[in-house]
Amino acid sequence: MSESKQKNIIREPWNRSVDDLLQELFTDREDGLSSAEVKKRQKKYGKNLLRETRRKSAWQIWLNQFESLIMLLLAVAAVVSFIFGEWMQGVAVIAVIFITVIIGFSTEIRAVRSMEALRELSRVSANVRRDGRVKQVLAEALVPGDIVVLDGGDIVTADLRLIEANKLQADEAALTGESLPVSKNIERAEEEAPLAERKNMLFKGTAVTRGSGAGVVVATGMNTELGKISALVEEAEEEMTPLEQRLDQLGRRLVWVTLGIAAVVAALGIFRGKAALLMIETAIALAVAAIPEGLPIVATIALARGMMRMAKRNVLINRLSSVEILGATSVIFTDKTGTLTENRMAVARLVTDPGEFNFNGSSNKTEEGNSVDLGNIGEGEKQTIHIALKVGVLCNNASLTDDEQGGVGDPLEIALLDAGRKLGLERDELLDEMPEAREEAFDPETKMMATFNQQNDDFLVAVKGAPEAVLKSCNTVFTADAEKNVGKAERRKWLDLNDRLAKEGLRILALAQKTEKSAGANPYEKLTLLGLVGLLDPPRDEVRDAIQLCRRAGIRIIMVTGDQTLTARNIAFRVGLMEKPEAEALEGKTLDDYENLSDEDKNRFLEAGVFSRVSPTQKLELITLHQENGAVVAMTGDGVNDALALKKADIGIAMGKRGTQVAREAADMILKDDAFSTIVTAVRYGRAIFTNIRKFVIFLLSGNVGEVLAVATASVIDLPLPVLPLQILFINLVLDVFPALALGIGEGDPGIMSNPPRDPEEPVLTGKHWLLLAGYGYVISLSILGALAIALFPLEMAPEKAITLSFLTLAFARLWHVFNMRDSDDPVFLNEITKNPYVWGAIALCRLLLLAAVYIPGLAEGLSVVRPGAAGWAVIIGMSLAPLIIIQVAKIAEDYLLETE
Ligand code: ATP
């Protein structure tokens, strides 16, 4: 950061009056900056970023290609060739170096760029006032003087001096270590006030936990408080995922094994009197043959490509490592509202003391037998309904709109406004009459919300919330005639009513009110109950199928909802989560004594499929319980308080529409459409990506083993080398990459969701895979040596031609080998591999390259290839197809044996 950029930052903004500050920053409280001014300031102050996460330049990626062991080996090979006067060979090795670099470069640059594009998708944004309107912009585009508008759940993206604060609280733990949220205001603070005392400031990197407000940006990027200490919190470097690490380790281990084998083979060859140059080069080629250099890049491309596909299906991945964990997910905790249900709520029922009003038009009988239809009910009843809904409309943060959504804000609150409008209650008009003086925001712990509205000299306290919570705070009930005290019997009556509505799957709220002299009074005591509202929120259509799919895939779905048991149970039954409506559903509070749970209790908890009235802290206990039981847990969340649970889960899933920024930041994955079925899609991709990676690892390594075995055997039994060093390089560095990539980006086996989840500890290659791989390699090596032997003995070909035959046999055998990557239980002809168009593309391309290697003069000489002739081609085709046929027959036999077992 240059000196000049530092200087322009306002000094001690907390000690200045708002007007002063706005003037100094040449900005307007209501209109914000103009776009033209923003552009100027962006030039002047730079981007609002902690560290410029610079795009990797193409040049850097190009240079990267040279920084590998393989390049070192090739360079040695070239030098050795020149020293021994083998000019042609030396030039050919250099050509191979360039071809390798070009292939590596073009694949890597694509992977890097798509990763960058993916990162863009999940960038944090901010709402700012610019050009007189509120706009959403990327946080990095903020400049000093911008007016940022904030709401509960937002992440603060620059240092702000508050100019409006409405019950604003912020969690500043990241900066000050204070774990409790701090209240904020717009009052001027002391000049010497330490960070934690600057109540009129919000700092980059902290989060708004509740309330709303607006602030003017006083510092961006490295000039923010966070920026000043950001040497400590340097933005995470590109991480290597556990999978990439494992592949990397695998590669390193293979290097040593290979070098060992190569040294032994070279020593043996020289001992038997073969040319030293040839043997050194053979050793180098063997090393190159066995090291799976293409692995990391193909793995990165497979991951990036998978993430792109997921993004198209509404899944944004925050952390690359999540992709592979996704595939191992064994338990999904899902919330109900909006994920399993549509979150398009409508008031269906309103129950007050004299009766029950059905909003769909028809009236229902209450237990007392009163039938109510708003058209012809008595004035008294009408009044109770009006009073109750008025509270629902006042204790509300939503607003109605004319568009398809019907309103902005919490759908539950929109539904209340809508019901109010049907009875002629308009929020704006009510607020004109009785302005809001205080709001106690909805808290998922207390499950209630309250507003204080000025009414003459008093305040009307309007409360809505979960029925049992509100009932506890009430001591009277409003009726058409008079207020009744709430005794035991009365409470029972309301709770029964609640149960009856909940059993229908309605989401229920209780409404209550009181009058207070002061706006500072406790809103949640001595209330008068007005009634219950039942809201209809139908399950999403596609959920049932998605749940079935998970069952088959061995994944457990557990509903964790803030709603009450009966409602939760009804919805769980309707979406197929529970077999019977009366199956066990547990309340969250049963988890509170988690430390002292008996094993028996723990088992009950592990088995339950529905948890109701769960608070964010209880979500943590649930995750721990299942993780200790060995599960890989995915958990959904949307609120500020869910951040911890999202982090604790192996896969934290935030909601793109409903979720707060805080939840989205904490999560590993974001669902753009909030839908449960999208989680299942993500798991499917996670599984497919992992098996794809496994497939190309087996494909590449088994081919390499075949080469090593063939070359090593030939040098031991005194045959000429079946493939020459340059030919091996050509196969490994040029030909093999294409089918491997095709395997890596395949769609995945359609039956992938019929298997149980993978054990998260399972390595990429298990013992079984190593055996398989060795077997494949052995068969391939036999075919190469077989081709060589046929050419040399019955056909009596010259060694050069014979080697051409074994080289081409190897090249084609490795190409056909891609079809051996099908699962044994898939059909032989119509399977995932044969249906993958990239595989056919790769084969066509490689065939062309091989023909070019034979028939294009310069290339043919460089690779020491001669024209094989008709008989030669017959041997090549026959011998290269042999491993395919043998392995396919073995697979069919394996499948048959497994089925008859
Ligand atoms: P889920 O976890 O499946 O999304 P939920 O939305 O019901 O379920 P919470 O948001 O924690 O979970 O709500 C818990 C309870 O609090 C609800 O059942 C409802 O009774 C009450 N409630 C929810 N939203 C509000 C609100 N805006 N105002 C007052 N009470 C509310």
XYZ file of N, CA and C in Angstrom, residues 18-169:
456
model
N -21.483 13.329 12.804
C -21.861 12.712 11.530
C -21.819 13.745 10.400
N -22.401 14.934 10.652
C -22.474 15.937 9.579
C -21.091 16.360 9.102
N -20.233 16.564 10.080
C -18.850 16.933 9.785
C -18.183 15.937 8.845
N -18.374 14.715 9.252
C -17.710 13.619 8.558
C -18.218 13.488 7.128
N -19.547 13.589 7.004
C -20.144 13.450 5.669
C -19.637 14.565 4.765
N -19.501 15.742 5.373
C -19.025 16.881 4.601
C -17.584 16.657 4.142
N -16.800 16.192 5.072
C -15.396 15.990 4.750
C -15.194 14.909 3.689
N -16.097 13.930 3.707
C -15.973 12.839 2.734
C -16.749 13.148 1.442
N -17.296 14.362 1.361
C -18.077 14.796 0.191
C -19.121 13.763 -0.205
N -19.914 13.395 0.763
C -20.933 12.394 0.435
C -22.256 12.821 1.032
N -23.323 12.197 0.541
C -24.646 12.586 1.001
C -25.299 11.426 1.728
N -25.861 11.737 2.880
C -26.462 10.721 3.735
C -27.504 9.881 2.990
N -28.376 10.532 2.224
C -29.464 9.808 1.560
C -29.068 9.282 0.181
N -28.347 10.128 -0.581
C -28.060 9.771 -1.972
C -26.746 9.022 -2.146
N -25.860 9.127 -1.177
C -24.557 8.474 -1.309
C -23.694 9.167 -2.341
N -22.706 8.454 -2.852
C -21.810 9.036 -3.859
C -22.427 8.845 -5.242
N -21.899 9.581 -6.215
C -22.338 9.346 -7.599
C -21.407 8.311 -8.210
N -21.890 7.652 -9.254
C -21.073 6.599 -9.873
C -19.743 7.156 -10.357
N -19.782 8.379 -10.898
C -18.550 8.971 -11.422
C -17.537 9.160 -10.294
N -18.038 9.630 -9.145
C -17.159 9.859 -8.003
C -16.586 8.531 -7.494
N -17.448 7.497 -7.504
C -16.994 6.183 -7.037
C -15.814 5.725 -7.894
N -15.948 5.902 -9.196
C -14.870 5.472 -10.111
C -13.558 6.167 -9.758
N -13.674 7.495 -9.550
C -12.472 8.269 -9.222
C -11.834 7.718 -7.948
N -12.697 7.478 -6.950
C -12.143 7.042 -5.665
C -11.576 5.634 -5.758
N -12.197 4.819 -6.610
C -11.646 3.464 -6.744
C -10.218 3.523 -7.269
N -9.993 4.480 -8.189
C -8.632 4.633 -8.718
C -7.695 5.083 -7.617
N -8.217 6.013 -6.811
C -7.376 6.617 -5.800
C -7.061 5.647 -4.649
N -8.094 4.924 -4.195
C -7.902 4.105 -2.989
C -7.667 2.627 -3.272
N -7.895 2.216 -4.478
C -7.707 0.798 -4.795
C -8.889 -0.036 -4.339
N -8.735 -1.320 -4.483
C -9.838 -2.215 -4.127
C -9.913 -2.412 -2.631
N -11.122 -2.663 -2.145
C -11.323 -2.894 -0.723
C -11.011 -4.359 -0.399
N -9.725 -4.681 -0.498
C -9.317 -6.067 -0.248
C -8.168 -6.076 0.747
N -8.102 -7.143 1.522
C -7.020 -7.223 2.502
C -5.692 -7.498 1.810
N -5.685 -8.515 0.993
C -4.505 -8.766 0.173
C -5.043 -8.890 -1.227
N -4.380 -8.248 -2.145
C -4.832 -8.413 -3.510
C -4.688 -9.891 -3.858
N -5.802 -10.589 -3.997
C -5.672 -11.969 -4.446
C -5.552 -11.903 -5.964
N -4.320 -11.744 -6.364
C -4.062 -11.497 -7.778
C -4.372 -12.699 -8.641
N -4.857 -12.435 -9.823
C -5.026 -13.527 -10.780
C -3.649 -14.077 -11.086
N -3.554 -15.376 -11.177
C -2.279 -15.958 -11.558
C -2.051 -15.601 -13.014
N -0.894 -15.042 -13.323
C -0.699 -14.648 -14.718
C -0.370 -15.872 -15.553
N -0.646 -15.751 -16.850
C -0.393 -16.860 -17.762
C 1.095 -17.208 -17.736
N 1.904 -16.175 -17.608
C 3.352 -16.356 -17.609
C 3.796 -17.241 -16.439
N 3.179 -16.940 -15.246
C 3.495 -17.723 -14.049
C 3.127 -19.193 -14.263
N 1.948 -19.393 -14.852
C 1.484 -20.762 -15.071
C 2.428 -21.474 -16.043
N 2.911 -20.704 -17.044
C 3.852 -21.263 -18.020
C 5.142 -21.700 -17.320
N 5.646 -20.815 -16.458
C 6.885 -21.132 -15.741
C 6.719 -22.334 -14.815
N 5.508 -22.403 -14.211
C 5.224 -23.526 -13.304
C 5.492 -24.881 -13.948
N 5.260 -24.919 -15.247
C 5.370 -26.206 -15.941
C 6.796 -26.748 -15.895
N 7.736 -25.826 -15.759
C 9.134 -26.281 -15.785
C 9.621 -26.745 -14.415
N 8.809 -26.387 -13.398
C 9.272 -26.682 -12.043
C 8.844 -28.063 -11.591
N 9.227 -29.100 -12.314
C 8.844 -30.417 -11.833
C 9.977 -31.396 -12.048
N 9.878 -32.465 -11.307
C 10.903 -33.482 -11.352
C 11.028 -34.050 -12.763
N 9.866 -34.182 -13.393
C 9.872 -34.777 -14.720
C 10.698 -33.936 -15.690
N 10.581 -32.614 -15.516
C 11.317 -31.720 -16.407
C 12.824 -31.870 -16.171
N 13.165 -32.041 -14.910
C 14.561 -32.230 -14.565
C 15.096 -33.502 -15.250
N 14.308 -34.565 -15.135
C 14.711 -35.834 -15.743
C 14.876 -35.688 -17.253
N 13.925 -34.980 -17.865
C 13.986 -34.812 -19.319
C 15.210 -33.998 -19.710
N 15.464 -32.952 -18.914
C 16.623 -32.123 -19.219
C 17.888 -32.970 -19.151
N 17.978 -33.826 -18.117
C 19.136 -34.714 -17.998
C 19.219 -35.603 -19.236
N 18.067 -36.138 -19.659
C 18.044 -37.020 -20.824
C 18.572 -36.293 -22.057
N 18.149 -35.035 -22.215
C 18.578 -34.265 -23.388
C 20.097 -34.063 -23.338
N 20.574 -33.661 -22.149
C 22.011 -33.406 -22.014
C 22.806 -34.678 -22.308
N 22.354 -35.810 -21.724
C 23.052 -37.084 -21.947
C 23.106 -37.385 -23.449
N 21.977 -37.181 -24.155
C 21.936 -37.457 -25.593
C 22.972 -36.623 -26.327
N 23.017 -35.323 -25.969
C 23.970 -34.454 -26.668
C 25.414 -34.870 -26.368
N 25.665 -35.230 -25.099
C 27.023 -35.635 -24.723
C 27.467 -36.839 -25.554
N 26.556 -37.781 -25.754
C 26.920 -38.969 -26.510
C 26.790 -38.759 -28.021
N 26.513 -37.515 -28.406
C 26.470 -37.193 -29.824
C 25.193 -37.628 -30.528
N 24.180 -37.991 -29.746
C 22.901 -38.398 -30.362
C 22.045 -37.154 -30.581
N 22.384 -36.388 -31.618
C 21.725 -35.101 -31.828
C 20.223 -35.238 -32.032
N 19.864 -36.140 -32.878
C 18.459 -36.351 -33.228
C 17.639 -36.599 -31.956
N 18.196 -37.502 -31.140
C 17.491 -37.851 -29.909
C 17.378 -36.651 -28.972
N 18.481 -35.897 -28.871
C 18.500 -34.727 -27.998
C 17.413 -33.735 -28.399
N 17.350 -33.477 -29.715
C 16.332 -32.531 -30.209
C 14.943 -33.081 -29.921
N 14.783 -34.401 -30.100
C 13.458 -34.984 -29.860
C 13.054 -34.816 -28.393
N 14.038 -35.003 -27.484
C 13.696 -34.843 -26.058
C 13.261 -33.402 -25.791
N 13.986 -32.475 -26.407
C 13.587 -31.067 -26.202
C 12.187 -30.830 -26.751
N 11.889 -31.459 -27.882
C 10.545 -31.323 -28.448
C 9.517 -31.867 -27.456
N 9.842 -33.014 -26.849
C 8.913 -33.596 -25.873
C 8.711 -32.627 -24.710
N 9.829 -32.010 -24.269
C 9.703 -31.039 -23.171
C 8.676 -29.976 -23.545
N 8.789 -29.460 -24.772
C 7.865 -28.387 -25.157
C 6.433 -28.868 -25.286
N 6.274 -30.037 -25.855
C 4.902 -30.558 -25.975
C 4.296 -30.729 -24.579
N 5.103 -31.272 -23.660
C 4.614 -31.463 -22.295
C 4.210 -30.131 -21.678
N 5.076 -29.151 -21.878
C 4.792 -27.849 -21.289
C 3.501 -27.272 -21.882
N 3.343 -27.412 -23.169
C 2.145 -26.843 -23.805
C 0.892 -27.547 -23.290
N 0.953 -28.860 -23.195
C -0.225 -29.578 -22.695
C -0.487 -29.198 -21.240
N 0.566 -29.209 -20.443
C 0.419 -28.855 -19.027
C -0.136 -27.449 -18.883
N 0.419 -26.530 -19.665
C -0.002 -25.134 -19.590
C -1.474 -24.983 -19.957
N -1.861 -25.606 -21.086
C -3.236 -25.364 -21.528
C -4.237 -26.015 -20.587
N -3.885 -27.138 -19.965
C -4.845 -27.714 -19.022
C -4.859 -26.905 -17.730
N -3.672 -26.520 -17.254
C -3.638 -25.819 -15.977
C -4.293 -24.445 -16.067
N -4.074 -23.759 -17.155
C -4.629 -22.399 -17.219
C -6.158 -22.467 -17.195
N -6.684 -23.509 -17.818
C -8.137 -23.631 -17.791
C -8.640 -23.912 -16.378
N -7.926 -24.795 -15.695
C -8.336 -25.134 -14.330
C -8.236 -23.906 -13.430
N -7.130 -23.177 -13.551
C -6.927 -22.004 -12.692
C -8.003 -20.952 -12.956
N -8.264 -20.710 -14.225
C -9.260 -19.682 -14.549
C -10.663 -20.092 -14.094
N -10.985 -21.365 -14.208
C -12.341 -21.716 -13.775
C -12.451 -21.658 -12.256
N -11.363 -21.979 -11.554
C -11.381 -21.817 -10.100
C -11.608 -20.355 -9.740
N -10.925 -19.476 -10.458
C -11.076 -18.042 -10.166
C -12.516 -17.605 -10.404
N -13.091 -18.120 -11.493
C -14.477 -17.751 -11.806
C -15.400 -18.254 -10.705
N -15.109 -19.445 -10.196
C -15.968 -19.998 -9.144
C -15.875 -19.168 -7.883
N -14.669 -18.710 -7.589
C -14.491 -17.902 -6.386
C -15.303 -16.609 -6.491
N -15.350 -16.045 -7.704
C -16.122 -14.822 -7.916
C -17.577 -15.020 -7.492
N -18.091 -16.220 -7.772
C -19.509 -16.463 -7.540
C -19.889 -16.304 -6.075
N -18.949 -16.637 -5.179
C -19.351 -16.579 -3.774
C -18.752 -15.377 -3.050
N -18.442 -14.322 -3.803
C -17.916 -13.104 -3.162
C -18.979 -12.425 -2.310
N -18.522 -11.759 -1.267
C -19.453 -11.031 -0.401
C -19.846 -9.713 -1.053
N -21.112 -9.359 -0.896
C -21.546 -8.079 -1.454
C -22.028 -7.155 -0.335
N -22.295 -5.917 -0.695
C -22.768 -4.955 0.301
C -23.862 -4.110 -0.349
N -24.796 -3.641 0.489
C -25.824 -2.733 -0.031
C -25.377 -1.308 0.220
N -25.292 -0.516 -0.849
C -24.845 0.872 -0.668
C -25.830 1.844 -1.291
N -25.814 3.043 -0.738
C -26.588 4.106 -1.379
C -25.659 4.801 -2.358
N -25.993 4.703 -3.633
C -25.229 5.421 -4.647
C -26.203 6.002 -5.652
N -25.926 7.161 -6.155
C -26.803 7.834 -7.128
C -28.244 7.905 -6.609
N -28.404 8.012 -5.305
C -29.743 8.166 -4.749
C -30.541 6.884 -4.655
N -29.904 5.734 -4.938
C -30.630 4.461 -4.836
C -29.819 3.479 -4.006
N -30.515 2.452 -3.470
C -29.749 1.408 -2.783
C -29.371 0.349 -3.814
N -28.071 0.070 -3.907
C -27.604 -0.900 -4.890
C -26.800 -1.970 -4.184
N -26.792 -3.158 -4.781
C -25.929 -4.200 -4.238
C -24.634 -4.210 -5.046
N -23.514 -4.070 -4.360
C -22.231 -4.078 -5.078
C -21.292 -5.074 -4.397
N -20.272 -5.486 -5.118
C -19.274 -6.362 -4.506
C -18.542 -5.588 -3.413
N -18.279 -6.260 -2.313
C -17.640 -5.572 -1.179
C -16.316 -4.946 -1.602
N -15.624 -5.570 -2.526
C -14.308 -5.047 -2.893
C -14.408 -3.720 -3.647
N -15.626 -3.370 -4.098
C -15.791 -2.127 -4.851
C -16.129 -0.937 -3.953
N -16.168 -1.136 -2.641
C -16.507 -0.026 -1.744
C -15.367 0.990 -1.688
N -15.750 2.280 -1.549
C -14.728 3.322 -1.409
C -15.082 4.205 -0.215
N -14.105 4.895 0.358
C -14.421 5.825 1.443
C -15.489 6.815 0.970
N -16.471 7.063 1.823
C -17.554 7.967 1.447
C -18.805 7.220 1.045
N -18.700 5.951 0.691
C -19.889 5.153 0.372
C -20.767 5.032 1.612
N -22.084 5.063 1.402
C -22.993 4.864 2.535
C -23.495 3.418 2.460
N -23.119 2.618 3.434
C -23.495 1.202 3.426
C -24.710 0.991 4.324
N -25.672 0.237 3.807
C -26.883 -0.056 4.575
C -26.759 -1.474 5.128
N -27.082 -1.646 6.415
C -26.845 -2.953 7.045
C -28.068 -3.505 7.737
N -28.125 -4.816 7.791
C -29.192 -5.519 8.485
C -28.609 -6.644 9.305
N -29.393 -7.143 10.263
C -28.945 -8.283 11.060
C -28.500 -9.413 10.148
N -27.345 -10.021 10.460
C -26.869 -11.139 9.649
C -25.863 -10.725 8.598
N -25.698 -9.399 8.400
C -24.739 -8.945 7.386
C -23.315 -8.980 7.927
N -22.391 -9.164 7.021
C -20.985 -9.053 7.392
C -20.547 -7.630 7.069
N -19.802 -7.031 7.972
C -19.336 -5.665 7.722
C -18.124 -5.759 6.804
N -18.167 -4.989 5.696
C -17.142 -5.219 4.679
C -16.118 -4.084 4.578
N -16.304 -3.022 5.384
C -15.298 -1.956 5.439
C -15.447 -1.311 6.813
N -14.527 -0.445 7.210
C -14.739 0.257 8.477
C -15.753 1.368 8.249
N -16.771 1.414 9.107
C -17.856 2.374 8.910
C -18.039 3.222 10.157
N -18.365 4.487 9.936
C -18.837 5.321 11.051
C -20.340 5.325 10.886
N -21.064 4.918 11.937
C -22.517 4.791 11.814
C -23.180 6.149 11.684
N -24.171 6.229 10.796
C -24.963 7.457 10.704
C -26.423 7.166 11.052
N -26.782 5.883 11.040
C -28.106 5.469 11.517
C -27.888 4.173 12.267
N -28.590 3.999 13.394
C -28.473 2.726 14.103
C -29.798 2.439 14.779
N -30.352 1.291 14.423
C -31.647 0.922 14.941
C -31.492 -0.403 15.678
N -31.363 -0.333 16.973
C -31.125 -1.525 17.812
C -30.009 -2.380 17.252
N -29.007 -1.702 16.776
C -27.909 -2.391 16.090
C -26.964 -3.056 17.091
N -26.651 -4.321 16.840
C -25.646 -5.006 17.646
C -24.660 -5.685 16.716
